[in-house]
mmCIF file of C-alpha atoms and ligand atoms in Angstrom:
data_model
loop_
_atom_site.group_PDB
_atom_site.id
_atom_site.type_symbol
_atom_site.label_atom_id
_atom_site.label_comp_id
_atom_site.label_asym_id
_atom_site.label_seq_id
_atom_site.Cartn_x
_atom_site.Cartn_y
_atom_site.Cartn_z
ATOM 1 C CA UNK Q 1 -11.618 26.584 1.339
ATOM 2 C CA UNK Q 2 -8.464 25.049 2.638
ATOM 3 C CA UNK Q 3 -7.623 21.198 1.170
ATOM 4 C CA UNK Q 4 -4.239 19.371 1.518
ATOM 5 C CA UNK Q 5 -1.915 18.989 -0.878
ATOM 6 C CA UNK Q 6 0.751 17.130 -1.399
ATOM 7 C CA UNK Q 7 3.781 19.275 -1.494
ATOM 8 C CA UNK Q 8 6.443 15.779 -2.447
ATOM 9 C CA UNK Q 9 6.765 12.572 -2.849
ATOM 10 C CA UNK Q 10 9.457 9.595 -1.751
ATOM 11 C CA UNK Q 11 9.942 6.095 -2.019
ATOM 12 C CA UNK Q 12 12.510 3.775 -1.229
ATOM 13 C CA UNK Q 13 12.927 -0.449 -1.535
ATOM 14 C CA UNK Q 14 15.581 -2.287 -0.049
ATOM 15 C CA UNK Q 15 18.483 -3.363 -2.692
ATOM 16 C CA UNK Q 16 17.889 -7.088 -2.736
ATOM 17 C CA UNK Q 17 15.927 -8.723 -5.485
ATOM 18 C CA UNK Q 18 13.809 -11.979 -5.631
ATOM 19 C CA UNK Q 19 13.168 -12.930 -8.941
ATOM 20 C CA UNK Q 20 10.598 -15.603 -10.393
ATOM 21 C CA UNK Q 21 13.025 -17.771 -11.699
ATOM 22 C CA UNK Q 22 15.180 -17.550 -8.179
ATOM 23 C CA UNK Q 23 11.508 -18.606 -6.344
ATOM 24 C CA UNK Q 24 11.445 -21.717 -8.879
ATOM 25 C CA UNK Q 25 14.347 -23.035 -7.506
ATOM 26 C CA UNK Q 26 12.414 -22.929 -3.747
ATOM 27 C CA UNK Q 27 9.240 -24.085 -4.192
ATOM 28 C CA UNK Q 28 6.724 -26.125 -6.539
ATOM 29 C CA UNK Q 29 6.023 -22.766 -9.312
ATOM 30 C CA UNK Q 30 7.233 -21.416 -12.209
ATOM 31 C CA UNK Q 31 7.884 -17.995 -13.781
ATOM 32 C CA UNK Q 32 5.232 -18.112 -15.932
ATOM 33 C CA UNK Q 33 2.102 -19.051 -13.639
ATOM 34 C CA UNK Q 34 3.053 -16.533 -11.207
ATOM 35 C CA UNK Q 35 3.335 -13.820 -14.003
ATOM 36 C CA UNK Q 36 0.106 -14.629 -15.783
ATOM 37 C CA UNK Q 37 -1.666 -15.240 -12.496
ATOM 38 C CA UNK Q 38 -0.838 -11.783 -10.926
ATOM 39 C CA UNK Q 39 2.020 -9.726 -12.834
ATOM 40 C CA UNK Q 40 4.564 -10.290 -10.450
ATOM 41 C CA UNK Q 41 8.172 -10.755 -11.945
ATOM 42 C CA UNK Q 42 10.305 -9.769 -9.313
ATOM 43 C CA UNK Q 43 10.294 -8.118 -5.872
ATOM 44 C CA UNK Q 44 12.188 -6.405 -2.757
ATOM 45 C CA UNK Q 45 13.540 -8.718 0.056
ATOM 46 C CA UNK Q 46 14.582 -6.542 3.032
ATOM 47 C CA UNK Q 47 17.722 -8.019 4.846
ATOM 48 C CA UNK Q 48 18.235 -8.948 8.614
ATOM 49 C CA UNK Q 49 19.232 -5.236 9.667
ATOM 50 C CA UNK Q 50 16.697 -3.434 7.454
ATOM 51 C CA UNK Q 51 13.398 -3.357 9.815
ATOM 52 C CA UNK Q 52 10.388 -1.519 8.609
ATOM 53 C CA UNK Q 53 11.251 1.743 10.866
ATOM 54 C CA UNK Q 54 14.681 2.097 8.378
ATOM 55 C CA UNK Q 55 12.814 1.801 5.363
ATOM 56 C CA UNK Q 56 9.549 4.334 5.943
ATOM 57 C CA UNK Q 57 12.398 6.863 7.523
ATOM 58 C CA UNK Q 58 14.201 6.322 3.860
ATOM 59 C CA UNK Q 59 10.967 6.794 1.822
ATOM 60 C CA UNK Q 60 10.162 9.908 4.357
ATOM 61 C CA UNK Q 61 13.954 11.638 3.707
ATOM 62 C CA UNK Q 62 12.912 11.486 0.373
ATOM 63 C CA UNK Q 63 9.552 12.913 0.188
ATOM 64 C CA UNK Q 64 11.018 15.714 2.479
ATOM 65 C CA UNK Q 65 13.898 16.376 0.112
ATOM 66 C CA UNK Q 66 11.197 17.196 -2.639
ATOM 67 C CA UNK Q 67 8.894 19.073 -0.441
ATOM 68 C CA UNK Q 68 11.996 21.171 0.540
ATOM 69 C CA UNK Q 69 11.174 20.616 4.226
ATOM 70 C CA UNK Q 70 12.918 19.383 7.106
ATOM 71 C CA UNK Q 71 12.252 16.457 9.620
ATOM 72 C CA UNK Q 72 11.898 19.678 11.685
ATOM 73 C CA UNK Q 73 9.089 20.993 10.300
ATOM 74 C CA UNK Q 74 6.851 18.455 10.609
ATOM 75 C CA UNK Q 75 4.029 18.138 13.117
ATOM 76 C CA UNK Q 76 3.058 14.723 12.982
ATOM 77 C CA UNK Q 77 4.353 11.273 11.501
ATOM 78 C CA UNK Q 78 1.585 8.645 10.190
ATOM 79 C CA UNK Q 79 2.850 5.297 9.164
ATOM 80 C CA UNK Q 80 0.042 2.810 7.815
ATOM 81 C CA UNK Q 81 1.858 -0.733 8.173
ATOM 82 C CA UNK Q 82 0.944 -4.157 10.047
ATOM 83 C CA UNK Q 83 4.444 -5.243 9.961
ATOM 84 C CA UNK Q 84 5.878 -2.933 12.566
ATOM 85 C CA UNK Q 85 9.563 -3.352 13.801
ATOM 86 C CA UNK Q 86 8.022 -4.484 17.101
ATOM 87 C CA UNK Q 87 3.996 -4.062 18.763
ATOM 88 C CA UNK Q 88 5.505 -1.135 21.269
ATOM 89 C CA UNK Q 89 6.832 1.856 19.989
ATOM 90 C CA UNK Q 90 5.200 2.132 16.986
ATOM 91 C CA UNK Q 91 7.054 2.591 13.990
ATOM 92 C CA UNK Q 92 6.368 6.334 13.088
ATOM 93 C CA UNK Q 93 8.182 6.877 16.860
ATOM 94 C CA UNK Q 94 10.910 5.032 15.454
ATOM 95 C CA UNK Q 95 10.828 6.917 12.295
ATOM 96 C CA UNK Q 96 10.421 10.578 14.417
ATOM 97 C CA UNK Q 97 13.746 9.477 15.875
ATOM 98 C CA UNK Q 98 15.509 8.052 12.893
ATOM 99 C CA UNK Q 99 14.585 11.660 11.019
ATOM 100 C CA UNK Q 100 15.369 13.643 13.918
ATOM 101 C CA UNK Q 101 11.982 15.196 14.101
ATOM 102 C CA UNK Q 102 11.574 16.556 17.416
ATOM 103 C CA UNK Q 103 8.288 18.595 16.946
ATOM 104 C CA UNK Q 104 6.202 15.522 15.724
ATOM 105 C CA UNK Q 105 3.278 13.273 16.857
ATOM 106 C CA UNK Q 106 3.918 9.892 15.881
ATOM 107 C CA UNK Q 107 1.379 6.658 15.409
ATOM 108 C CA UNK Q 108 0.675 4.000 13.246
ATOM 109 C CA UNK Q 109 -2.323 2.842 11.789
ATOM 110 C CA UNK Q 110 -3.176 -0.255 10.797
ATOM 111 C CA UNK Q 111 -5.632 -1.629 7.837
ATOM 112 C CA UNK Q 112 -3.582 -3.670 5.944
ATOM 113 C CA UNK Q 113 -3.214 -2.720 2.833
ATOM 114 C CA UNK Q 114 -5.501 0.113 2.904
ATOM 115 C CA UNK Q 115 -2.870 1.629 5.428
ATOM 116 C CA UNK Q 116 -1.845 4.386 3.284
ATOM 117 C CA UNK Q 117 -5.002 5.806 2.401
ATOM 118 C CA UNK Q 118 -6.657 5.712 5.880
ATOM 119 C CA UNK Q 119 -3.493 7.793 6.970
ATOM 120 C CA UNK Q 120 -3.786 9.822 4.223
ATOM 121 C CA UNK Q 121 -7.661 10.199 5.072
ATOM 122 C CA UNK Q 122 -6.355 11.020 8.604
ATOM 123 C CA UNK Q 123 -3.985 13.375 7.549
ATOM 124 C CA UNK Q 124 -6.202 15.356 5.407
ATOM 125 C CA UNK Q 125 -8.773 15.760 8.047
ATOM 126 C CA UNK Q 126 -6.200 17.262 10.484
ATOM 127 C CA UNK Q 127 -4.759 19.302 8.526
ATOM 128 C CA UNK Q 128 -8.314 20.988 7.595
ATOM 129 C CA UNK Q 129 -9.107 21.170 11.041
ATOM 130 C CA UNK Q 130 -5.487 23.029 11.781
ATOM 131 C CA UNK Q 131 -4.051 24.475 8.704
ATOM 132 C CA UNK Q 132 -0.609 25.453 10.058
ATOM 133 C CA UNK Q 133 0.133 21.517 10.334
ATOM 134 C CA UNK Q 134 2.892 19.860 8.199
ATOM 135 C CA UNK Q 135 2.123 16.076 7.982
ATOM 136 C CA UNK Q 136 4.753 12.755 6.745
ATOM 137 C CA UNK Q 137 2.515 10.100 5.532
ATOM 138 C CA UNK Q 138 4.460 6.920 5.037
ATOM 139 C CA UNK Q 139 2.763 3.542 4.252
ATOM 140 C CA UNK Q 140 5.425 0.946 4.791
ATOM 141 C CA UNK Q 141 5.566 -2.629 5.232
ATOM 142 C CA UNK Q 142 8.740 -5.570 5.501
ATOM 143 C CA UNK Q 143 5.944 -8.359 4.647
ATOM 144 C CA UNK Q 144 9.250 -11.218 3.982
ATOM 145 C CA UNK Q 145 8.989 -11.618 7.831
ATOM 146 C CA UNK Q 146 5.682 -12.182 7.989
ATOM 147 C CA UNK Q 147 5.670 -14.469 4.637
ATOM 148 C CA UNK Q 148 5.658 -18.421 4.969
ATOM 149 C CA UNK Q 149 8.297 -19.414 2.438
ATOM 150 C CA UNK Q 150 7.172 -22.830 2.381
ATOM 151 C CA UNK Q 151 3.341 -21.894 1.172
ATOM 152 C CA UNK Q 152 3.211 -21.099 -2.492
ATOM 153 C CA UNK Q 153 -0.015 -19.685 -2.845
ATOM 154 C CA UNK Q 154 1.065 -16.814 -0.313
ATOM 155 C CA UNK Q 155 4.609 -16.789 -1.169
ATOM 156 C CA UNK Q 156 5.263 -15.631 -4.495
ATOM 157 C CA UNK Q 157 2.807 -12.041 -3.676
ATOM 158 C CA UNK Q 158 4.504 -10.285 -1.368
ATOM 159 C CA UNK Q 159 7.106 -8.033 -1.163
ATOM 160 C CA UNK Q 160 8.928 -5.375 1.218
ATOM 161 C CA UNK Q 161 8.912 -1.332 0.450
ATOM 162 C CA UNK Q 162 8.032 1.864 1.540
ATOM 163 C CA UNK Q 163 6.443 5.340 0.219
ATOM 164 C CA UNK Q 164 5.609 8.585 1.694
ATOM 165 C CA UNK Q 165 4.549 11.901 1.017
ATOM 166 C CA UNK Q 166 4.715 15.367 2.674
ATOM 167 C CA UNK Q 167 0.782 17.168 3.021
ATOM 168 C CA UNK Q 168 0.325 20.790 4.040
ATOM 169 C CA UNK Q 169 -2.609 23.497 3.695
ATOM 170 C CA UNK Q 170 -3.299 24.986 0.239
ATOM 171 C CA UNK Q 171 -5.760 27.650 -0.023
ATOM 172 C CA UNK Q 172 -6.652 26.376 -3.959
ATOM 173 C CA UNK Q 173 -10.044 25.340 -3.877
ATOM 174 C CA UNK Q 174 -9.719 23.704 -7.118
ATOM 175 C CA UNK Q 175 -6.195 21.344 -6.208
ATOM 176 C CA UNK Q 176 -5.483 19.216 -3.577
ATOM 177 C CA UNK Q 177 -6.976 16.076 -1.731
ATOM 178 C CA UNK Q 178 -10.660 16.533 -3.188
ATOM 179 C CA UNK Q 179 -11.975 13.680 -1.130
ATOM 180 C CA UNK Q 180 -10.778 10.681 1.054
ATOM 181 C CA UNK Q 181 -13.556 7.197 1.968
ATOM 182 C CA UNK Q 182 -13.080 4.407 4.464
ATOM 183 C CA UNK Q 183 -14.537 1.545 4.987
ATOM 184 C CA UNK Q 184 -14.128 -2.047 6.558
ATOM 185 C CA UNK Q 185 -16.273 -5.465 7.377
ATOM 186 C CA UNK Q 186 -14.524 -6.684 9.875
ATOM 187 C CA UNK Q 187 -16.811 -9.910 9.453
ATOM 188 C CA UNK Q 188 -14.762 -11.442 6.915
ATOM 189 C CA UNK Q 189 -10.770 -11.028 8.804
ATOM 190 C CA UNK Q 190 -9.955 -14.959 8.363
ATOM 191 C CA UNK Q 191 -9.848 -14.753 5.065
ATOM 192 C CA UNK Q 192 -7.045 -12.843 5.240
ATOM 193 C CA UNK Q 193 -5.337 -12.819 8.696
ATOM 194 C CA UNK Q 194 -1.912 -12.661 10.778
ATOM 195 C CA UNK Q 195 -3.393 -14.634 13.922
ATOM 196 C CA UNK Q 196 -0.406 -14.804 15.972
ATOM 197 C CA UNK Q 197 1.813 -12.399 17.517
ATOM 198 C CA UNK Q 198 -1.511 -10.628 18.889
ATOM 199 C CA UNK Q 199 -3.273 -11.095 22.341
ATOM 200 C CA UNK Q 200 -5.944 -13.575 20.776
ATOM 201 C CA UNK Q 201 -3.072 -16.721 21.344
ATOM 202 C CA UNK Q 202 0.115 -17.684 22.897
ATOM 203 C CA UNK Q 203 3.614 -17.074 21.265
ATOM 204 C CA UNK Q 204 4.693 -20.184 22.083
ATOM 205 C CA UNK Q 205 6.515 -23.597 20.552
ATOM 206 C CA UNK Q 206 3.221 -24.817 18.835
ATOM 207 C CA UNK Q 207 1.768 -21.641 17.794
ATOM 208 C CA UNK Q 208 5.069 -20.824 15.835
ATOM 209 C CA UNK Q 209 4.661 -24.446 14.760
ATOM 210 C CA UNK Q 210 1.596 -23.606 13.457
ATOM 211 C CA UNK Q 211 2.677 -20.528 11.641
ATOM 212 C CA UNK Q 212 0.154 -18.431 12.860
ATOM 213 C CA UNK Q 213 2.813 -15.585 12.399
ATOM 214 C CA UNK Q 214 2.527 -16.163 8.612
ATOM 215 C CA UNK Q 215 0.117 -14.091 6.316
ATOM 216 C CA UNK Q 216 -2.436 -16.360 5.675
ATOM 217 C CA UNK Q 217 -5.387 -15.903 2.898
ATOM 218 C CA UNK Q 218 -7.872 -17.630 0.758
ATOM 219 C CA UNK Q 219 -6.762 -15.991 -2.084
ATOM 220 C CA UNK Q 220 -10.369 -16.763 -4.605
ATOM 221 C CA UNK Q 221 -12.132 -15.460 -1.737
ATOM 222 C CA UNK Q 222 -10.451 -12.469 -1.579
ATOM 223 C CA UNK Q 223 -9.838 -11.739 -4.950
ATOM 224 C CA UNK Q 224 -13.548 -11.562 -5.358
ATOM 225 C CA UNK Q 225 -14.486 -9.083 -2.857
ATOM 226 C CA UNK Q 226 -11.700 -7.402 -3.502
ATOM 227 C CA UNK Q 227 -12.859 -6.457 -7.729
ATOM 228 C CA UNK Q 228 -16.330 -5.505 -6.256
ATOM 229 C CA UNK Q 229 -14.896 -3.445 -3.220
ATOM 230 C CA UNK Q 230 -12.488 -1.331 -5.534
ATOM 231 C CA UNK Q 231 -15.371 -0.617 -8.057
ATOM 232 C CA UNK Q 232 -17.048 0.338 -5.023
ATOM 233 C CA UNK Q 233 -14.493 2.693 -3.560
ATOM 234 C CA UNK Q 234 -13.436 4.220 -7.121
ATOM 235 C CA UNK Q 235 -17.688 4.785 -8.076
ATOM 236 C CA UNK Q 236 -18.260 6.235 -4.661
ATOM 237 C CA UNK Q 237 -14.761 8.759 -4.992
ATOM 238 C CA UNK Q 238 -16.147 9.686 -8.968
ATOM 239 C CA UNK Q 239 -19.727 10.508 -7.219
ATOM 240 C CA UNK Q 240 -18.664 12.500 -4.429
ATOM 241 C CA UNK Q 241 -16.460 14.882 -6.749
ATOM 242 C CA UNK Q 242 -18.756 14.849 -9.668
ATOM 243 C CA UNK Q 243 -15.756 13.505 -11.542
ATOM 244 C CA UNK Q 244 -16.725 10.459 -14.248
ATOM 245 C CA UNK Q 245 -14.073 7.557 -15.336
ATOM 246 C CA UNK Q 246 -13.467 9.735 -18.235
ATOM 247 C CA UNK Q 247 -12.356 12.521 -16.055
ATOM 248 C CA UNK Q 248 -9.470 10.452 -14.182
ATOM 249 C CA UNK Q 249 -5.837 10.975 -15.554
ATOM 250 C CA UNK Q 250 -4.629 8.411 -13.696
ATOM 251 C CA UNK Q 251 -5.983 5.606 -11.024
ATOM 252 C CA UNK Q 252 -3.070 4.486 -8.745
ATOM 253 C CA UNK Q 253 -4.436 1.566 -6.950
ATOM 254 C CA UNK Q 254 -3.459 -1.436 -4.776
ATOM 255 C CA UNK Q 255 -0.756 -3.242 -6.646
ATOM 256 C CA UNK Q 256 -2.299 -7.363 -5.882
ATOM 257 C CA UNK Q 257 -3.057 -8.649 -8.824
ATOM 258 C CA UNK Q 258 -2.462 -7.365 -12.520
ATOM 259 C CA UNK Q 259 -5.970 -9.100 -12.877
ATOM 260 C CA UNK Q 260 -7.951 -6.876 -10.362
ATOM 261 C CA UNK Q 261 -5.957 -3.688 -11.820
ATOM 262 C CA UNK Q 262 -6.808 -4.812 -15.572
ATOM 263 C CA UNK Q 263 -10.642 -5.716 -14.134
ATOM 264 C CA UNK Q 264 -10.746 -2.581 -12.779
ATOM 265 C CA UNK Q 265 -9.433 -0.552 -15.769
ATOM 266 C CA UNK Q 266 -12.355 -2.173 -17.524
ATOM 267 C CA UNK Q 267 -15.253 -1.262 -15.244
ATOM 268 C CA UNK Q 268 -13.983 2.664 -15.165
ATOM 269 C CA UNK Q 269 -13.584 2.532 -19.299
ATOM 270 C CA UNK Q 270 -9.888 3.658 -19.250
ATOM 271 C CA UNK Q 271 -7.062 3.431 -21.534
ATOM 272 C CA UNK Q 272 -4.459 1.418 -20.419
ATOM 273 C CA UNK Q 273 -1.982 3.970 -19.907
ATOM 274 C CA UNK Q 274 -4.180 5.815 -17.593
ATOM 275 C CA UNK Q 275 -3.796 2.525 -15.375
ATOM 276 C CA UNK Q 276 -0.214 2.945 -13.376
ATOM 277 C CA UNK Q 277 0.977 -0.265 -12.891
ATOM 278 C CA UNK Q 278 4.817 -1.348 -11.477
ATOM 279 C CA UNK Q 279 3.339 -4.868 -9.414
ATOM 280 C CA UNK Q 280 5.931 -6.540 -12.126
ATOM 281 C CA UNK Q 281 8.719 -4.900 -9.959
ATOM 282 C CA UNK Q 282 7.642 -5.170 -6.540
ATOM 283 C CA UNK Q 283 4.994 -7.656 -5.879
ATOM 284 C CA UNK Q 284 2.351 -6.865 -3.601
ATOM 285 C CA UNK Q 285 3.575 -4.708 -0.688
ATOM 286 C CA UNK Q 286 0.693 -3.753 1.313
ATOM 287 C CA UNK Q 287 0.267 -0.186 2.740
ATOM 288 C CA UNK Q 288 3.314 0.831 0.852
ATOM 289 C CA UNK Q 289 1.765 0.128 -2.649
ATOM 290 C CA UNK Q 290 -0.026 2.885 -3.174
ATOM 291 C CA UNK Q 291 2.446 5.539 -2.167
ATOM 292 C CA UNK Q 292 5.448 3.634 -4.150
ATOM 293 C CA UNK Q 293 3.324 3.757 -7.403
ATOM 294 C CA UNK Q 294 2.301 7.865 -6.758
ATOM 295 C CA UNK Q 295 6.175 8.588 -6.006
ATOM 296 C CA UNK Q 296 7.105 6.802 -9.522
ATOM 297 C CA UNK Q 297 4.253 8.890 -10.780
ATOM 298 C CA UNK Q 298 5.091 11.906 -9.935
ATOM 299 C CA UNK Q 299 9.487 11.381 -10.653
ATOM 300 C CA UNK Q 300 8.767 9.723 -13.957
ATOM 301 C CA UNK Q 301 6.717 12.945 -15.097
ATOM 302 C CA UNK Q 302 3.611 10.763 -15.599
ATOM 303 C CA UNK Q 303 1.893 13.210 -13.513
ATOM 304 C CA UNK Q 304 1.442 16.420 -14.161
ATOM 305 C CA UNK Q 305 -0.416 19.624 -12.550
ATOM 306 C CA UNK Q 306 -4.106 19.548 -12.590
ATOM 307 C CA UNK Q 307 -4.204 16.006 -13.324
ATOM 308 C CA UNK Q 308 -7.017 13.885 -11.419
ATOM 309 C CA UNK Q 309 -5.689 11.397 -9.850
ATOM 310 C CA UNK Q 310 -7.829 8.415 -8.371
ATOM 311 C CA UNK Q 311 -6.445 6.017 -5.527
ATOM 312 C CA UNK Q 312 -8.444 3.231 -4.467
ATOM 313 C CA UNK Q 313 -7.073 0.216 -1.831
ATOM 314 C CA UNK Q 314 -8.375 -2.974 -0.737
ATOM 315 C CA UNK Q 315 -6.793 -5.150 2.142
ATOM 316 C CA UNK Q 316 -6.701 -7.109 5.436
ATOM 317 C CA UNK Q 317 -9.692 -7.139 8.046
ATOM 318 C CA UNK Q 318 -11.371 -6.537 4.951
ATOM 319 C CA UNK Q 319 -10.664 -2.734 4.526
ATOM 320 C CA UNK Q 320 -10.961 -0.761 1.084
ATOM 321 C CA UNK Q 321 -11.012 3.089 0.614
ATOM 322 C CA UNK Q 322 -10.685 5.503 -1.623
ATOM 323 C CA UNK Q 323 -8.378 9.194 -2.264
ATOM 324 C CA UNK Q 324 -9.196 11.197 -5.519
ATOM 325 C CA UNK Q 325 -6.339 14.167 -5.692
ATOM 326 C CA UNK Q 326 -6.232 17.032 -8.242
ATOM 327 C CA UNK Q 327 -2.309 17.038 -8.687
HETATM 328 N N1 COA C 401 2.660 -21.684 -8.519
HETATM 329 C C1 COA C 401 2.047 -22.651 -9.224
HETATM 330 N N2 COA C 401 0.789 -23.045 -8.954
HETATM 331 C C2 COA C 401 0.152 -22.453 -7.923
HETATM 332 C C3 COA C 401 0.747 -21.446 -7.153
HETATM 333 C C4 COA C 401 2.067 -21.062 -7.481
HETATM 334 N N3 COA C 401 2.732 -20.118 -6.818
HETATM 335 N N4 COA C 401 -0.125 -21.038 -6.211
HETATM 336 C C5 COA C 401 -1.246 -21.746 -6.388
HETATM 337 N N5 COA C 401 -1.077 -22.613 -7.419
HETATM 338 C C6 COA C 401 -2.034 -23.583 -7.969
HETATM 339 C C7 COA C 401 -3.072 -24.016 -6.957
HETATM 340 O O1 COA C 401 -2.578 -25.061 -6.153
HETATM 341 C C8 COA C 401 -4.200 -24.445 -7.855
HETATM 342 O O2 COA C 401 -3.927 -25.747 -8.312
HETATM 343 P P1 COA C 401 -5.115 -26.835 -8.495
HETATM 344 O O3 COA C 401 -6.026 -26.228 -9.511
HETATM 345 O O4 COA C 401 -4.381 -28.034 -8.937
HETATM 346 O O5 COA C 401 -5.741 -26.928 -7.140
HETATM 347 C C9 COA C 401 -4.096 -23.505 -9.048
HETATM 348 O O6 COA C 401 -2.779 -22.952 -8.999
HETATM 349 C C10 COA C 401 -5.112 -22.378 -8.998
HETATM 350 O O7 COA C 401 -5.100 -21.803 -7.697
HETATM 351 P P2 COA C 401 -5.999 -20.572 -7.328
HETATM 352 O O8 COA C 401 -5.777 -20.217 -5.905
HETATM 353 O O9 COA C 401 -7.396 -20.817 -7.795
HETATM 354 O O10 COA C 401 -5.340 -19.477 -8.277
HETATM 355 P P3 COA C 401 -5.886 -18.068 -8.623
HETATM 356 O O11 COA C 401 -6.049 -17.933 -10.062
HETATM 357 O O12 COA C 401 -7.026 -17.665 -7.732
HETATM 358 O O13 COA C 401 -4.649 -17.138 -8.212
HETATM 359 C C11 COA C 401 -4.003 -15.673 -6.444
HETATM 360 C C12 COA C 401 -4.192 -17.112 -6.864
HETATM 361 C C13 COA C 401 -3.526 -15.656 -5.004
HETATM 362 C C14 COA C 401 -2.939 -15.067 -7.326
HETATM 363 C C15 COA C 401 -5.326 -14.909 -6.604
HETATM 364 O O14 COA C 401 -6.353 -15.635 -5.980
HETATM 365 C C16 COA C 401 -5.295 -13.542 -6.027
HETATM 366 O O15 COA C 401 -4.595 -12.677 -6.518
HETATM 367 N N6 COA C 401 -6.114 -13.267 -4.997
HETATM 368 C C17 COA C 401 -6.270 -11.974 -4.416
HETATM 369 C C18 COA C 401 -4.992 -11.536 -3.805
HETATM 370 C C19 COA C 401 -5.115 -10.214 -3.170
HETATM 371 O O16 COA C 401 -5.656 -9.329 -3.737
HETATM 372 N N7 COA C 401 -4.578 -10.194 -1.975
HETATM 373 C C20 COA C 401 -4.358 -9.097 -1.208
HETATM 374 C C21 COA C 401 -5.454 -8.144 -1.064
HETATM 375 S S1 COA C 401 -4.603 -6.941 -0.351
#
């Protein structure tokens, strides 16, 4: 049975820092609501000449440099972001050229912060359909552009980043991407929307007035789909590979709130430190989350061969999915 496997990992986060105490001093908060609310001490601003292309092609050097492949080898670039450098190319074309790989297919894919994983899910399903393919998955997002600095209950979440990894053919039936799920209700998008900069309204004086090219969200409503989605996702991923909470070695999910990751820790009956958490250093970013958190994993020795590793994501539109991976 061929599966995919992922043969390295990479990460990469611009050098600038925002810290609590440094957001105190712009808006109405304080250090210690924002870290008891969601976990968040610190995270990544990109600056004015690091667009999201630069950052994905960094994360994507790296994963290559582990998987001891070159840009050259690849056949196809997937970057899961919604804050692309600009709506046409999209950024994995920018990211083909940056890395100087000629022999890839590049496109984006967009669910918010469930980015990674649906390219992931992608990514698996090609390669099991052509084995010979080499595949970058980057999830990658510069979310300070899209962040209104002036709204503190949006604010002080976000963050910018990227994280990638390199999937190819394995013929070990027992290792590998055991299973990938997607799902999305698109019913519910306003409660957590970018309205402008789309098709559905002008860019114009009053729209940026408006700031309808902020990330808006209702963050109560959200946060409580969000706890039942990701039990969801991770029951669904445990069922489908037979696997029970006791099983998993680690669960890398969505970094949003320390709350959801500590609610969902609960419902799957794990020890803490089977629950990989870094949102303290980077905030929220989005489709890069999940593949940040894996590539920490997997440098810091945390992971280890054979491991089970669960990935579950919630985000924008609403999406949520799931990735369980025998390391
Ligand atoms: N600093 C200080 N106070 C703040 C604040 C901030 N940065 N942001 C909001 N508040 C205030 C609110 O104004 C409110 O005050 P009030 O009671 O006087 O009206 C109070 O804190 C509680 O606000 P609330 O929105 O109920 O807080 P919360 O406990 O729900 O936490 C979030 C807010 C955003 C952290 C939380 O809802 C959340 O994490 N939601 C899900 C986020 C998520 O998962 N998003 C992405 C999915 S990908």
């Amino acid at each position: 049975m061929i599966r995919s496997r992922i043969l390295g990992t990479g990460s990469y986060a611009p050098r600038k820092v925002l810290s609590n105490k440094e957001l105190e001093s712009m808006i109405d908060t304080t250090d210690e609501w924002i870290t008891t609310r969601t976990g968040i001490r610190q995270r990544h601003i990109a600056s004015d000449d690091e667009p999201n292309s630069l950052l994905a092609a960094k994360a994507g050097r790296n994963a290559l440099e582990m998987a001891g492949l070159s840009a050259e080898d690849m056949d196809l670039i997937i970057v899961g972001t919604f804050t692309p450098d600009m709506p046409m190319p999209s950024t994995a074309c920018l990211v083909q050229a940056e890395l100087g790989a000629k022999r890839a297919g590049a496109f984006d894919v967009v669910a918010a912060c469930s980015g990674f994983l649906h390219a992931l899910a992608i990514a698996d399903k090609f390669i099991k359909a052509e084995p010979t393919q080499k595949i970058l998955v980057i999830g990658s997002e510069v979310l300070s552009r899209r962040t209104n600095w002036s709204d503190r209950s949006t604010c002080v979440l976000f963050g910018d980043g990227a994280g990638a990894v390199v999937l190819a053919a394995s013929e070990e039936a027992d290792s590998g991407v055991m299973s990938t799920h997607l799902h999305a209700d698109g019913r519910l998008w306003e409660l957590l929307t970018v309205r402008g900069l789309g098709t559905s309204c002008m860019v114009d004086e009053d729209m940026l007035k408006q700031g309808l090219h902020y990330i808006e969200m209702n963050g109560r409503e959200v946060f409580k789909h969000a706890v039942r989605a990701l039990e969801s996702a991770a029951m669904e991923a445990l069922e489908a590979n037979g696997w029970s909470g006791e099983d998993i070695d680690l669960l890398v999910a969505h970094q949003a709130n320390i709350r959801i990751l500590e609610f969902l820790r609960e419902r799957l009956g794990l020890p803490r430190e089977k629950v990989f958490i870094n949102i303290d250093k980077y905030g929220n970013t989005s489709a890069a989350s999940i593949p940040i958190a894996l590539d920490e994993a997997n440098r810091s020795g945390v992971l280890k061969p054979g491991h089970k590793v669960l990935m579950v994501s919630f985000g924008g539109g609403f999406t949520w999915a799931s990735a369980a991976v025998t390391w």
